[in-house]
PDB file of C-alpha atoms in Angstrom:
ATOM      1  CA  MET A 340     -22.330  75.479 164.710  1.00 60.00           C
ATOM      2  CA  GLY A 341     -25.584  73.743 163.990  1.00 89.00           C
ATOM      3  CA  LEU A 342     -26.050  70.556 161.897  1.00 93.00           C
ATOM      4  CA  ALA A 343     -27.695  72.450 158.995  1.00 95.00           C
ATOM      5  CA  ILE A 344     -24.558  74.662 158.775  1.00 96.00           C
ATOM      6  CA  ALA A 345     -22.160  71.699 159.190  1.00 95.00           C
ATOM      7  CA  THR A 346     -23.991  69.915 156.514  1.00 96.00           C
ATOM      8  CA  GLU A 347     -23.747  72.913 154.071  1.00 97.00           C
ATOM      9  CA  LEU A 348     -20.034  73.454 154.848  1.00 97.00           C
ATOM     10  CA  ALA A 349     -19.308  69.732 154.110  1.00 96.00           C
ATOM     11  CA  LYS A 350     -21.296  69.927 150.715  1.00 96.00           C
ATOM     12  CA  CYS A 351     -18.943  72.765 149.813  1.00 97.00           C
ATOM     13  CA  GLY A 352     -15.823  70.548 150.408  1.00 96.00           C
ATOM     14  CA  ALA A 353     -15.051  71.572 154.035  1.00 97.00           C
ATOM     15  CA  ASN A 354     -13.580  69.247 156.548  1.00 97.00           C
ATOM     16  CA  VAL A 355     -16.046  69.525 159.538  1.00 97.00           C
ATOM     17  CA  THR A 356     -15.500  68.778 163.047  1.00 96.00           C
ATOM     18  CA  LEU A 357     -18.335  68.514 165.525  1.00 95.00           C
ATOM     19  CA  MET A 358     -18.490  68.362 169.270  1.00 94.00           C
ATOM     20  CA  ALA A 359     -21.232  67.452 171.724  1.00 93.00           C
ATOM     21  CA  ARG A 360     -21.753  65.162 174.738  1.00 94.00           C
ATOM     22  CA  ASP A 361     -23.577  62.549 172.862  1.00 94.00           C
ATOM     23  CA  GLU A 362     -20.790  60.424 171.343  1.00 93.00           C
ATOM     24  CA  VAL A 363     -23.242  57.918 169.681  1.00 94.00           C
ATOM     25  CA  ARG A 364     -25.240  60.669 168.113  1.00 94.00           C
ATOM     26  CA  LEU A 365     -21.954  62.405 166.900  1.00 94.00           C
ATOM     27  CA  ARG A 366     -20.704  59.093 165.099  1.00 94.00           C
ATOM     28  CA  GLN A 367     -24.025  58.737 163.433  1.00 95.00           C
ATOM     29  CA  ILE A 368     -24.057  62.340 162.127  1.00 94.00           C
ATOM     30  CA  ILE A 369     -20.403  62.076 161.020  1.00 95.00           C
ATOM     31  CA  GLY A 370     -21.291  59.016 158.965  1.00 94.00           C
ATOM     32  CA  GLU A 371     -24.165  60.985 157.386  1.00 95.00           C
ATOM     33  CA  LEU A 372     -22.388  64.134 156.390  1.00 95.00           C
ATOM     34  CA  PRO A 373     -21.545  64.459 152.702  1.00 94.00           C
ATOM     35  CA  THR A 374     -17.938  63.914 151.451  1.00 95.00           C
ATOM     36  CA  THR A 375     -17.821  65.632 148.073  1.00 94.00           C
ATOM     37  CA  HIS A 376     -14.150  66.105 147.535  1.00 95.00           C
ATOM     38  CA  PRO A 377     -11.163  63.807 147.621  1.00 95.00           C
ATOM     39  CA  GLY A 378      -9.323  63.849 150.951  1.00 95.00           C
ATOM     40  CA  GLN A 379     -12.151  65.425 152.642  1.00 97.00           C
ATOM     41  CA  HIS A 380     -12.674  64.021 156.348  1.00 96.00           C
ATOM     42  CA  HIS A 381     -15.005  64.778 159.149  1.00 97.00           C
ATOM     43  CA  HIS A 382     -14.308  64.431 162.763  1.00 96.00           C
ATOM     44  CA  TYR A 383     -16.043  64.630 166.037  1.00 95.00           C
ATOM     45  CA  TRP A 384     -15.008  65.276 169.620  1.00 94.00           C
ATOM     46  CA  GLY A 385     -17.205  63.983 172.419  1.00 92.00           C
ATOM     47  CA  PHE A 386     -17.071  65.596 175.940  1.00 89.00           C
ATOM     48  CA  GLN A 387     -18.627  65.253 179.280  1.00 84.00           C
ATOM     49  CA  GLY A 388     -19.724  68.681 180.709  1.00 68.00           C
TER      50      GLY A 388
END
């Protein structure tokens, strides 16, 4: 899933989980995703591939 799709889903109230190799970038992106609904949370999963 691309960042644009993740952002749109977050705007609609979805809880978003992203995964990628660059954990520093993931933390940055998660902090920038919109949180529009109470209880909405975003997560990331970094991995080495």
